[in-house]
mmCIF file of C-alpha atoms in Angstrom:
data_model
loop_
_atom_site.group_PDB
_atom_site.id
_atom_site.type_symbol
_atom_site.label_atom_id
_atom_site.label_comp_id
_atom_site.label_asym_id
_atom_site.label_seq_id
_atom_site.Cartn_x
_atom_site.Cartn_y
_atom_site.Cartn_z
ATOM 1 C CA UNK A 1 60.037 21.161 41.177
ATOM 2 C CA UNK A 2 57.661 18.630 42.316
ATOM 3 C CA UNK A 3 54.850 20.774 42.773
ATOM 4 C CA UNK A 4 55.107 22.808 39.312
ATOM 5 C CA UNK A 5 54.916 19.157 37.337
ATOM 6 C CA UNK A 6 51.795 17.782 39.645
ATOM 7 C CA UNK A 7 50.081 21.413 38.788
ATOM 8 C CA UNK A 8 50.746 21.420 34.902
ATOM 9 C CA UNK A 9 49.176 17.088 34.723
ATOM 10 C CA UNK A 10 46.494 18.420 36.809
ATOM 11 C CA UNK A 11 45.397 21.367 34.120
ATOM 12 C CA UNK A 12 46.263 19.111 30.736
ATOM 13 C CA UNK A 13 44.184 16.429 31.975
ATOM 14 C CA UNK A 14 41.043 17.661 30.826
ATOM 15 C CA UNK A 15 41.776 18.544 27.941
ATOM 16 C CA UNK A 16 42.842 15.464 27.037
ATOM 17 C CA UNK A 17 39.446 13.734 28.121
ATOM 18 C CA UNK A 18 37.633 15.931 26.219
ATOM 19 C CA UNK A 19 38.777 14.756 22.592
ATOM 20 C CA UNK A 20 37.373 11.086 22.778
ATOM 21 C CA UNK A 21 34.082 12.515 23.871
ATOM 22 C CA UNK A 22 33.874 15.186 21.195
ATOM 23 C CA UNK A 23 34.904 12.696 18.606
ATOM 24 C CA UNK A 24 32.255 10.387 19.400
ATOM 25 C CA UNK A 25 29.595 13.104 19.273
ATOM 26 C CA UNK A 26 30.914 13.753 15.296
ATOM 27 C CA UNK A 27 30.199 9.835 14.574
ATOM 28 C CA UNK A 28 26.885 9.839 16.030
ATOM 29 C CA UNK A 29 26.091 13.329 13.994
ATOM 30 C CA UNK A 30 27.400 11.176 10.894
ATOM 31 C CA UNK A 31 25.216 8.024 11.135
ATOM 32 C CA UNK A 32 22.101 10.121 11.802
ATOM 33 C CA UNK A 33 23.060 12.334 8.792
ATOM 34 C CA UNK A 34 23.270 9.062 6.777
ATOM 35 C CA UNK A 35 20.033 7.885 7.841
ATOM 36 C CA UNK A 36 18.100 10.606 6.082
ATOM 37 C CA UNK A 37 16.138 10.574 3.298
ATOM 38 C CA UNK A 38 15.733 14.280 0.967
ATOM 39 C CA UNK A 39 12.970 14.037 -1.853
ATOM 40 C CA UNK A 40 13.662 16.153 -4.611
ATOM 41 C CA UNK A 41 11.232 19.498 -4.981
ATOM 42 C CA UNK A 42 8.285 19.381 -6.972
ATOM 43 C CA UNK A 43 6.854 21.863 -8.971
ATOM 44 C CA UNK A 44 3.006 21.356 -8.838
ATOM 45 C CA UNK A 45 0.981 23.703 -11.047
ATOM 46 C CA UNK A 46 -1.733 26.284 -9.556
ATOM 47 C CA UNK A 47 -5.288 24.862 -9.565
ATOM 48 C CA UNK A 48 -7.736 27.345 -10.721
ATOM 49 C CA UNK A 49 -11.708 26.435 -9.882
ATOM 50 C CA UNK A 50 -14.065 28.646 -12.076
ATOM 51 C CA UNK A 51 -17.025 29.245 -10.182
ATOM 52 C CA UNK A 52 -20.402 29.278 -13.111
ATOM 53 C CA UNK A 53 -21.870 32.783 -13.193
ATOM 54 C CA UNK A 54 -25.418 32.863 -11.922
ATOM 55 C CA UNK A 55 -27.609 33.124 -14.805
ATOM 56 C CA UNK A 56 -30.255 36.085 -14.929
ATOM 57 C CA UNK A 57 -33.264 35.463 -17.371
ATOM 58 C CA UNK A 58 -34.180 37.975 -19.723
ATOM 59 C CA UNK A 59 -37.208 40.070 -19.295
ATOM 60 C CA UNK A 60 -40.211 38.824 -20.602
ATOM 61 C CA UNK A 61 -41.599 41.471 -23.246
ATOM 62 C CA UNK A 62 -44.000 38.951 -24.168
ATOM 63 C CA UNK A 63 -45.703 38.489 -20.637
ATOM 64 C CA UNK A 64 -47.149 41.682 -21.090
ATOM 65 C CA UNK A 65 -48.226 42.168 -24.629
ATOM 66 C CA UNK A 66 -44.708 44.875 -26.058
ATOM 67 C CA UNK A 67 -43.034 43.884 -28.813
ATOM 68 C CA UNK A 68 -40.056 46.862 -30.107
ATOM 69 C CA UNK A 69 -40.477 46.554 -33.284
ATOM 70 C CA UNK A 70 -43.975 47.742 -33.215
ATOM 71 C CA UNK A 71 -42.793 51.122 -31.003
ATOM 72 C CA UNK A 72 -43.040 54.392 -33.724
ATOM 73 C CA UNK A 73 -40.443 56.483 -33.981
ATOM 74 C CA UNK A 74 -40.212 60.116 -34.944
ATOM 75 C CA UNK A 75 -41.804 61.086 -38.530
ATOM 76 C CA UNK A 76 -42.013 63.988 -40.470
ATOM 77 C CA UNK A 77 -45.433 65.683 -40.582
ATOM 78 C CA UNK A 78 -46.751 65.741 -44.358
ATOM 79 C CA UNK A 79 -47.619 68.860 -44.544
ATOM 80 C CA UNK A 80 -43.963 69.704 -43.910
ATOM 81 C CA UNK A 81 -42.770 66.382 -45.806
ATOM 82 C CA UNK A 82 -44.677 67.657 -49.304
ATOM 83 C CA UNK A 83 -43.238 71.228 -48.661
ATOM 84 C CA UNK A 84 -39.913 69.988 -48.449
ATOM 85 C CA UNK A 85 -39.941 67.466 -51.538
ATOM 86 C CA UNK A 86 -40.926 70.439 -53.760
ATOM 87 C CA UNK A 87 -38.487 72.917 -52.563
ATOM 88 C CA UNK A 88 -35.962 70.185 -53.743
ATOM 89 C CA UNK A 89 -37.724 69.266 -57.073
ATOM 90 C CA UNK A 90 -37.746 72.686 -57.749
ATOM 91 C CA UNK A 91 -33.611 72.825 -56.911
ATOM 92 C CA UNK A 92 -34.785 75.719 -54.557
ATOM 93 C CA UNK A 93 -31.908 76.377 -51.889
ATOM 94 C CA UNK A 94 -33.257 79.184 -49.819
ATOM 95 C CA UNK A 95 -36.868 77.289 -50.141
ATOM 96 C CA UNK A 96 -34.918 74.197 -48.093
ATOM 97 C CA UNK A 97 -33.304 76.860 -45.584
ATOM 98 C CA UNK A 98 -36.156 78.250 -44.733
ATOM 99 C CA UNK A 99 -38.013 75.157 -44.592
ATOM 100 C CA UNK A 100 -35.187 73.885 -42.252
ATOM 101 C CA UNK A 101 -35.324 76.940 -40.060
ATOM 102 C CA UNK A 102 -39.226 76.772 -39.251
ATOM 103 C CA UNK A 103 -39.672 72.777 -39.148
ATOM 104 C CA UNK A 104 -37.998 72.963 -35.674
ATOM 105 C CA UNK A 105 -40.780 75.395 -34.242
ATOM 106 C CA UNK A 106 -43.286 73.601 -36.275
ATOM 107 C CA UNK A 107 -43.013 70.142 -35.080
ATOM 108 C CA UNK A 108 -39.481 69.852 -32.645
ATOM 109 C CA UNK A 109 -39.826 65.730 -33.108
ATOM 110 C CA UNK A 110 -39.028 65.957 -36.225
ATOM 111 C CA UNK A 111 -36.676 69.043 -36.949
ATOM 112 C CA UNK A 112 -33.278 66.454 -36.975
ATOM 113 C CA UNK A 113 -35.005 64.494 -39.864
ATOM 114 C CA UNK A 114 -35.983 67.080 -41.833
ATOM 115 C CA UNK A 115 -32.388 68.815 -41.266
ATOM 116 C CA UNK A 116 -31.021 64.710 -41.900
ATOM 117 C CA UNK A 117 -32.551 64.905 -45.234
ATOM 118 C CA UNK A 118 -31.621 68.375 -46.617
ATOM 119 C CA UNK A 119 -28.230 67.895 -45.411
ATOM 120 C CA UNK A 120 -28.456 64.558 -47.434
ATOM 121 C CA UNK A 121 -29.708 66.364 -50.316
ATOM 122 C CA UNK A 122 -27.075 69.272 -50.256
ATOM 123 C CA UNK A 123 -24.317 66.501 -50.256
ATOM 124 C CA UNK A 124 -25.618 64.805 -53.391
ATOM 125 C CA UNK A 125 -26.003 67.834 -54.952
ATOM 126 C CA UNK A 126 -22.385 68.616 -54.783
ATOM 127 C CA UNK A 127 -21.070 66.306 -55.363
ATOM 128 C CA UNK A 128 -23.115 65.938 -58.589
ATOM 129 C CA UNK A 129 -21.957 69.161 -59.331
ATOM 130 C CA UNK A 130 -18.303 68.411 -58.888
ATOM 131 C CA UNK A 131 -18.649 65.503 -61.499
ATOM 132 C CA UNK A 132 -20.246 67.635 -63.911
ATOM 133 C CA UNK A 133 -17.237 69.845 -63.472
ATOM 134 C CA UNK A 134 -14.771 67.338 -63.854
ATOM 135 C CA UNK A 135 -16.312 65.972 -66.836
ATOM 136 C CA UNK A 136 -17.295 69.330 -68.836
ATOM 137 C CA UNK A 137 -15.031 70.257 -72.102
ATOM 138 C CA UNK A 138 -13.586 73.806 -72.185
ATOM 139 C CA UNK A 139 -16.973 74.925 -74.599
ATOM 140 C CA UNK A 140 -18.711 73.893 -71.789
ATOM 141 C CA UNK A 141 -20.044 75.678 -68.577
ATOM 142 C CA UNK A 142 -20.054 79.257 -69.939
ATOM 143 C CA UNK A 143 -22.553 81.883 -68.927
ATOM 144 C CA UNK A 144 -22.950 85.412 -69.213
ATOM 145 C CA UNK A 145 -24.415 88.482 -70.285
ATOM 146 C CA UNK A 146 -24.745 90.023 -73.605
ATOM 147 C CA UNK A 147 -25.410 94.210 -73.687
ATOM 148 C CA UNK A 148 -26.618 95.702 -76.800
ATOM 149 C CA UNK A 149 -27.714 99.356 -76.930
ATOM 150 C CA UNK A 150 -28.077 102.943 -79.364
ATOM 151 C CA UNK A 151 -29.527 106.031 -80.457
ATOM 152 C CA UNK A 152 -30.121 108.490 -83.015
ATOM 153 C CA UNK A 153 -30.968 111.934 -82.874
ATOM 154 C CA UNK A 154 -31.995 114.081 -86.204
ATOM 155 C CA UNK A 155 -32.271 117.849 -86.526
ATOM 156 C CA UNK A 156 -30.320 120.312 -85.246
ATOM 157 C CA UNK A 157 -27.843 118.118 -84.604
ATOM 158 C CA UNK A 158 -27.335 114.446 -86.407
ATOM 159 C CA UNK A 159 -26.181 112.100 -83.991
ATOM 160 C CA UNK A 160 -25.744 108.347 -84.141
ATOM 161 C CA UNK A 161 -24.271 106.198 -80.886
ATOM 162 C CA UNK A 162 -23.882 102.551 -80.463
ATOM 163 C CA UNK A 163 -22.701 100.239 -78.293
ATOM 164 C CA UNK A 164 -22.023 96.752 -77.729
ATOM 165 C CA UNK A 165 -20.479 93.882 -74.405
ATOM 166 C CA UNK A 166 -20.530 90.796 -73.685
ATOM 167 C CA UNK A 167 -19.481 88.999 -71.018
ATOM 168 C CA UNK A 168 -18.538 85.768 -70.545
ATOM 169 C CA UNK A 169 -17.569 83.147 -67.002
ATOM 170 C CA UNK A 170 -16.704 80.041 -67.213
ATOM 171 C CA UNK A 171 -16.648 78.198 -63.599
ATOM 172 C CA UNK A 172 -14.556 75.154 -63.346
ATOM 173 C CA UNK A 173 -13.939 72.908 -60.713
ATOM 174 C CA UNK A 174 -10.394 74.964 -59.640
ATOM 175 C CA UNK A 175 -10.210 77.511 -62.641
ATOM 176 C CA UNK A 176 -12.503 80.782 -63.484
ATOM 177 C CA UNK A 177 -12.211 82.132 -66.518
ATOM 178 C CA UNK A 178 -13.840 85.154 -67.429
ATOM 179 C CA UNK A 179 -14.014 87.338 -71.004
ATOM 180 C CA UNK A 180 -14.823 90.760 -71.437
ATOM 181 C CA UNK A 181 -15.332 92.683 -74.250
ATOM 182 C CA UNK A 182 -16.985 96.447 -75.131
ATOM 183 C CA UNK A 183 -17.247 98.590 -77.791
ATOM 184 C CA UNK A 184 -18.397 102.585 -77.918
ATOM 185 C CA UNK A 185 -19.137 104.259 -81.292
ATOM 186 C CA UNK A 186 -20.863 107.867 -81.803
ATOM 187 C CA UNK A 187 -20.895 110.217 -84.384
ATOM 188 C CA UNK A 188 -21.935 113.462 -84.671
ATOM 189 C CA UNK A 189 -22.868 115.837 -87.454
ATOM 190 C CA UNK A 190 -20.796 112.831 -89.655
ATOM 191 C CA UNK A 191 -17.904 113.093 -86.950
ATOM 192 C CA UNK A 192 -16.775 110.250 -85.241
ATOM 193 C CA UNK A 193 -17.253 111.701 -81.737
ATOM 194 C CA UNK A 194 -16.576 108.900 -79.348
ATOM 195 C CA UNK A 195 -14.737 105.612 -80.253
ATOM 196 C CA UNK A 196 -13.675 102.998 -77.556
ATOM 197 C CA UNK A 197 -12.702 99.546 -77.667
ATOM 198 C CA UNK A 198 -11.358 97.400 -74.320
ATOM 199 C CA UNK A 199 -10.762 93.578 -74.172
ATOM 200 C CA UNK A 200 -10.076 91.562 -71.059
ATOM 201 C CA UNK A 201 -9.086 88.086 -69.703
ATOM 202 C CA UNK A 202 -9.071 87.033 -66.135
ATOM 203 C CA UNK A 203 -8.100 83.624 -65.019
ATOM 204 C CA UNK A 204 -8.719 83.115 -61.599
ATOM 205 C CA UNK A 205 -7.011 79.827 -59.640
ATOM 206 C CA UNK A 206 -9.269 79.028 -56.610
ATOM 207 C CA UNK A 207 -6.770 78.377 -53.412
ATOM 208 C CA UNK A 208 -10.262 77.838 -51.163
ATOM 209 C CA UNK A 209 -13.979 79.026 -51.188
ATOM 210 C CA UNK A 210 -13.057 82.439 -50.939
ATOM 211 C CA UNK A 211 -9.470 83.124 -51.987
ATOM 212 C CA UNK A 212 -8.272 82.658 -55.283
ATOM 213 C CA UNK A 213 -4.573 83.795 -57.738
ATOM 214 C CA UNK A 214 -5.498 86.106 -60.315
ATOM 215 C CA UNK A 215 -4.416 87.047 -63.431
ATOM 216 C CA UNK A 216 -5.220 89.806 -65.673
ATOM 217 C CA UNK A 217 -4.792 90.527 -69.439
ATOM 218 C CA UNK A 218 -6.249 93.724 -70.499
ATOM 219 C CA UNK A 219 -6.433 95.637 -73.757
ATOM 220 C CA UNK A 220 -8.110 98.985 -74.592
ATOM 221 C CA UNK A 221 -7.821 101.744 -77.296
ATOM 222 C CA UNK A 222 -9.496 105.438 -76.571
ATOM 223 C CA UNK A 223 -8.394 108.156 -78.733
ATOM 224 C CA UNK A 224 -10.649 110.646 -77.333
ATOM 225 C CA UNK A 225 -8.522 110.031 -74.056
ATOM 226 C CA UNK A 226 -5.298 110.401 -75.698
ATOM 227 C CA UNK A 227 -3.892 107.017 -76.473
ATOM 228 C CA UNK A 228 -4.433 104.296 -79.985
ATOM 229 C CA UNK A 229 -3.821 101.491 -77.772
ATOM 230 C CA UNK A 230 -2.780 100.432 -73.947
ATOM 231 C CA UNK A 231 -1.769 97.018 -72.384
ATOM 232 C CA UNK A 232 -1.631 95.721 -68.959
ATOM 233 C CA UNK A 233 -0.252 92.759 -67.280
ATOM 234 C CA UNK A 234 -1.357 92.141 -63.589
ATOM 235 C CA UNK A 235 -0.860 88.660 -61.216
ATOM 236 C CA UNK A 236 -2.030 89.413 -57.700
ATOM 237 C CA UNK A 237 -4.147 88.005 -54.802
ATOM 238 C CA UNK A 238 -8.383 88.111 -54.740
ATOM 239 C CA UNK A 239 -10.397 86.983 -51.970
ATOM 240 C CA UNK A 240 -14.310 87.016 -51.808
ATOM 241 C CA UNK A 241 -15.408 88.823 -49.002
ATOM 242 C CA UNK A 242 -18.835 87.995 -49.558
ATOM 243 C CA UNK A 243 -20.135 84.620 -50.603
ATOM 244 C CA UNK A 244 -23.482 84.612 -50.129
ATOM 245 C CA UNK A 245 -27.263 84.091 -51.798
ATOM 246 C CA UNK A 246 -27.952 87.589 -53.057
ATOM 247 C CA UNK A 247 -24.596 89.038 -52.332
ATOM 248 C CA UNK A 248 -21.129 88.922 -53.619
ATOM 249 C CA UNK A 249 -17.893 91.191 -52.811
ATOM 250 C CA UNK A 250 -14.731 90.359 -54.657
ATOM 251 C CA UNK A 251 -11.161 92.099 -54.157
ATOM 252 C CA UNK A 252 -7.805 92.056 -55.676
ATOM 253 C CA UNK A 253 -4.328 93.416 -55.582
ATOM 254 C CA UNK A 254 -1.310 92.843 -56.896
ATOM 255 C CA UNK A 255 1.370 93.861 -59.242
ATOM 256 C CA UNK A 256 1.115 94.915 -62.643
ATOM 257 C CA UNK A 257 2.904 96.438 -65.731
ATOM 258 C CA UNK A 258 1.300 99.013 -68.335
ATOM 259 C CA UNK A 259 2.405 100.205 -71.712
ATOM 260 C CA UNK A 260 0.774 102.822 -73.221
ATOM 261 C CA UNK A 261 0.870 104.040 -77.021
ATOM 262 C CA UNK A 262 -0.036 108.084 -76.878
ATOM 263 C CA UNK A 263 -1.946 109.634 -80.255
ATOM 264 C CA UNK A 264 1.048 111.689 -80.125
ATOM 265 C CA UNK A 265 3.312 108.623 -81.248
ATOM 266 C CA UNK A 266 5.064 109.104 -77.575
ATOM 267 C CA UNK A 267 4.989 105.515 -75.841
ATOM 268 C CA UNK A 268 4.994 104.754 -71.744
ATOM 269 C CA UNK A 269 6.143 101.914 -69.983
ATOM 270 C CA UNK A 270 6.068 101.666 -66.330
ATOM 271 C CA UNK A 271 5.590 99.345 -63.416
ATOM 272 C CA UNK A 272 2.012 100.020 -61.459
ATOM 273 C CA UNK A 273 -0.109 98.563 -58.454
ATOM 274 C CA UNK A 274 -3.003 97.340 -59.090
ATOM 275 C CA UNK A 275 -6.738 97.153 -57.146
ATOM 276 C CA UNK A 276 -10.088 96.137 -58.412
ATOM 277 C CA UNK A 277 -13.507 96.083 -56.749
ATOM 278 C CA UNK A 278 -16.555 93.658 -57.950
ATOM 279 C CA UNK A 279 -19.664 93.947 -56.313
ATOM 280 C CA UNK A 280 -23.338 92.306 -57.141
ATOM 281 C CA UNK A 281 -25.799 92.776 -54.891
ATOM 282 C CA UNK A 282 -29.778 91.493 -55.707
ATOM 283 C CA UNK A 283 -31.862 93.900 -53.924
ATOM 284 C CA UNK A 284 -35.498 93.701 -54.258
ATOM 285 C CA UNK A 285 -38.141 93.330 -56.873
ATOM 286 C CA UNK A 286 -35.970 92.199 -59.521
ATOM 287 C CA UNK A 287 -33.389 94.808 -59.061
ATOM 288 C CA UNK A 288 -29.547 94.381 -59.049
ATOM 289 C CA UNK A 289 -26.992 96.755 -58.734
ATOM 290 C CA UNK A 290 -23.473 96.134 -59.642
ATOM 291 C CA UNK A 291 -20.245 97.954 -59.093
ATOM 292 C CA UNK A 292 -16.723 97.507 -60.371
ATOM 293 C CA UNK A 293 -13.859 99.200 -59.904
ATOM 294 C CA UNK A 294 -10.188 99.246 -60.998
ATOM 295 C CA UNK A 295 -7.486 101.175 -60.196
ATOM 296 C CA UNK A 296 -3.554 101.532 -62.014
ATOM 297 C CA UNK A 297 -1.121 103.644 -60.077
ATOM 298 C CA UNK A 298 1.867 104.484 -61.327
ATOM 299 C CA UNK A 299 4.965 106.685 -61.837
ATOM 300 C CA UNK A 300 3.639 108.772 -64.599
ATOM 301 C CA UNK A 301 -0.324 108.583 -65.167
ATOM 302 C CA UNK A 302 -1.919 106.676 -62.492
ATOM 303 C CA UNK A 303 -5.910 105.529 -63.763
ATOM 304 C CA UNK A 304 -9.019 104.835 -61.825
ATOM 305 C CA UNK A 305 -12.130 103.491 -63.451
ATOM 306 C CA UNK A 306 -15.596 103.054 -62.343
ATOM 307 C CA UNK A 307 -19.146 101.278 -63.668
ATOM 308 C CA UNK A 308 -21.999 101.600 -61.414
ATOM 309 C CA UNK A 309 -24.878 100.320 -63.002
ATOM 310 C CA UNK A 310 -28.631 99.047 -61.544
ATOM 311 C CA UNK A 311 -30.276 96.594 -63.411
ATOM 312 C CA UNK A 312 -34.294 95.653 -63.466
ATOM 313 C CA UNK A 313 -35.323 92.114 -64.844
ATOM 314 C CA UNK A 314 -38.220 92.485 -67.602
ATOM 315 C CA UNK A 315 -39.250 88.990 -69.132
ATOM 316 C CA UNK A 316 -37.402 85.643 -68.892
ATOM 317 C CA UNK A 317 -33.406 86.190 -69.895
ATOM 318 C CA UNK A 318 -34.014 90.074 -70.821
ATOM 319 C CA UNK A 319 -32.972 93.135 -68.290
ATOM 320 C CA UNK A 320 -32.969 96.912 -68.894
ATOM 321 C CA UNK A 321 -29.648 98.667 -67.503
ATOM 322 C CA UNK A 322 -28.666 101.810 -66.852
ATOM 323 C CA UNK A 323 -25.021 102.514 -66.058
ATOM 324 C CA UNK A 324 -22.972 105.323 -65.137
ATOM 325 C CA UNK A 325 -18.866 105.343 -66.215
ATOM 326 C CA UNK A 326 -16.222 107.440 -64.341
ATOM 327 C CA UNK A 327 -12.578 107.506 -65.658
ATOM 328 C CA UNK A 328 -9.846 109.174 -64.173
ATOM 329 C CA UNK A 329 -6.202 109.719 -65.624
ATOM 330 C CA UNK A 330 -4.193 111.672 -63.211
ATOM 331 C CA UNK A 331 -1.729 112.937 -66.250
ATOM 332 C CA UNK A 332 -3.532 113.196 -69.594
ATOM 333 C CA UNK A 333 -1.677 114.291 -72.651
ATOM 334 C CA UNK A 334 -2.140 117.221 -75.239
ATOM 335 C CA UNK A 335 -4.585 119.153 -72.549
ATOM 336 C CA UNK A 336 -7.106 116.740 -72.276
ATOM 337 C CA UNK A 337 -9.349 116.529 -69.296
ATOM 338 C CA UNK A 338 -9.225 114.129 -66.240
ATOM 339 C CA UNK A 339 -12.006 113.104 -66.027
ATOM 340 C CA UNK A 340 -14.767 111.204 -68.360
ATOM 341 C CA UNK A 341 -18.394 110.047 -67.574
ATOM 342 C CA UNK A 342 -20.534 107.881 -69.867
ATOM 343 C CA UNK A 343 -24.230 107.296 -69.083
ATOM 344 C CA UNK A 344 -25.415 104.356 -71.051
ATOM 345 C CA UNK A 345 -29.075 102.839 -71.385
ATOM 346 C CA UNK A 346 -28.893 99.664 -72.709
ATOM 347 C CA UNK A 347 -30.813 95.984 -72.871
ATOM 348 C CA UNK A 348 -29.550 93.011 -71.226
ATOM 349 C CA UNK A 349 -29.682 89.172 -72.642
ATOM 350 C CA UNK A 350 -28.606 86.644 -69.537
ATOM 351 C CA UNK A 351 -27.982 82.890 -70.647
#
């Protein structure tokens, strides 16, 4: 019993030395704790130094005699200056072209001014003649053709022909208009022999440069091809194939309705398609030739018409014209023939 209580004072002793030690190591950790100082954190801003960029003199033009403003620049020849100002004084478009076209071979230096001032004066033009369009009344802005011809043959036979059209555009800014009119009289042996009368109106809404809404109003009488009077109605689609100096090619399709009064009092409605062709082409010396075409089919008497006529330029507004007619109906009435042809010689007054 002895022994065991010797053993457990011998292992607690220690332990029990320790604490004073450890707590004076605590107290020392305080007062040095204490005896610090902490300075709050500062926020300092960034110093930036800018170094000065080295400065590089400018060259000295003057040192050796150049001054810019004296160094030429491209010019346009005068030979090819004069040609140019009196293709436009004369309002001469294919005279500018060509001008255009050869100034490059001529003298390369200055081909970009001389296309610089055409393209200058193509842009005033139009839009000169775009304000002359907007500003125009509806009198205004009308050209066209009048067509006078005859003849009269004695002898054997008495015969007296004469015929008459005009026709009349008017180009607006968005809207074409365009009148027609024609009259055929001939008598022979004091019998009325050949008596036609047509009227037309075609208003034409231009979508773009080339395509356009059409509309057709068309009246014609023919007793010789079996009917006092016929009307048509047509709305369709043109488009201008060709739009070019020398050369136009218009076509059209579309809808269209037809009534038809026979000289045997029987009357014909019906439904129909429509197609026209209109073709001018300027060939040379003068000459144009000029083609237009229409065609009605329907249920019960389809019709196809053609004028192909050339026509030579004599003096100032006047033309001589020869033209050759070709209509078709595909179901005439009373026996009549298909088909009738017209030659026709005739003079020509353009304004």
């Amino acid at each position: 019993m002895i022994l065991l209580t010797l053993s457990a004072l011998t292992l607690t002793a220690p332990a029990a030395a320790a604490a004073p030690l450890a707590q004076a190591r605590s107290r020392r950790a305080a007062r040095r704790a204490r005896g610090t100082l902490r300075l709050p954190e500062l926020e300092l801003p960034p110093v930036v130094v800018e170094a000065p960029e080295p400065e590089v003199p400018a060259p000295a033009l003057g040192d050796v005699g150049v001054s810019l403003a004296k160094i030429p620049g491209p010019t346009i020849p005068p030979e090819i200056r004069a040609m140019l100002d009196a293709a436009i004084a004369a309002n001469d478009e294919a005279g500018v072209a060509t001008i255009v076209k050869y100034a490059r071979a001529g003298d390369p230096g200055s081909a970009d001014l001389v296309l610089r001032q055409a393209s200058d004066w193509r842009a005033a033009r139009a839009r000169a003649h775009d304000e002359r369009l907007q500003q125009a009344s509806a009198f205004e802005l009308w050209t066209g053709k009048v067509e006078a011809g005859g003849f009269i043959s004695t002898g054997n036979s008495n015969i007296t022909g004469l015929t008459g059209s005009a026709d009349l555009t008017r180009e607006g800014l968005r809207w074409r208009h365009r009148l027609l009119g024609q009259a055929d009289f001939q008598r022979t042996d004091g019998v009325t022999s050949r008596e036609r009368y047509t009227f037309g109106y075609q208003p034409n809404y231009k979508v773009s440069d080339r395509a356009y809404i059409y509309g057709n109003l068309g009246f014609e009488s023919d007793r010789f091809l079996g009917y006092t009077s016929r009307y048509a109605v047509s709305v369709g689609a043109g488009y201008g194939v060709f739009r070019r100096s020398g050369l136009t090619l218009d076509l059209e399709a579309g809808p269209a309705f037809r009534q038809t009064d026979f000289t045997d009092d029987f009357m014909q409605s019906s439904l129909a398609a429509r197609g026209s062709m209109n073709l001018n082409w300027a060939l040379i010396g003068g000459l144009r030739l000029t083609e237009e075409a229409s065609a009605y089919l329907e249920q019960y008497n389809s019709t196809v018409r053609s004028v192909s006529a050339l026509e030579a330029k004599l003096l100032g507004p006047l033309s001589a014209k020869f033209s050759y007619t070709v209509q078709y109906e595909s179901e005439p009435r009373d026996a009549r023939l298909s088909t009738d042809t017209l030659s026709r010689l005739s003079l020509v007054y353009s304004f």
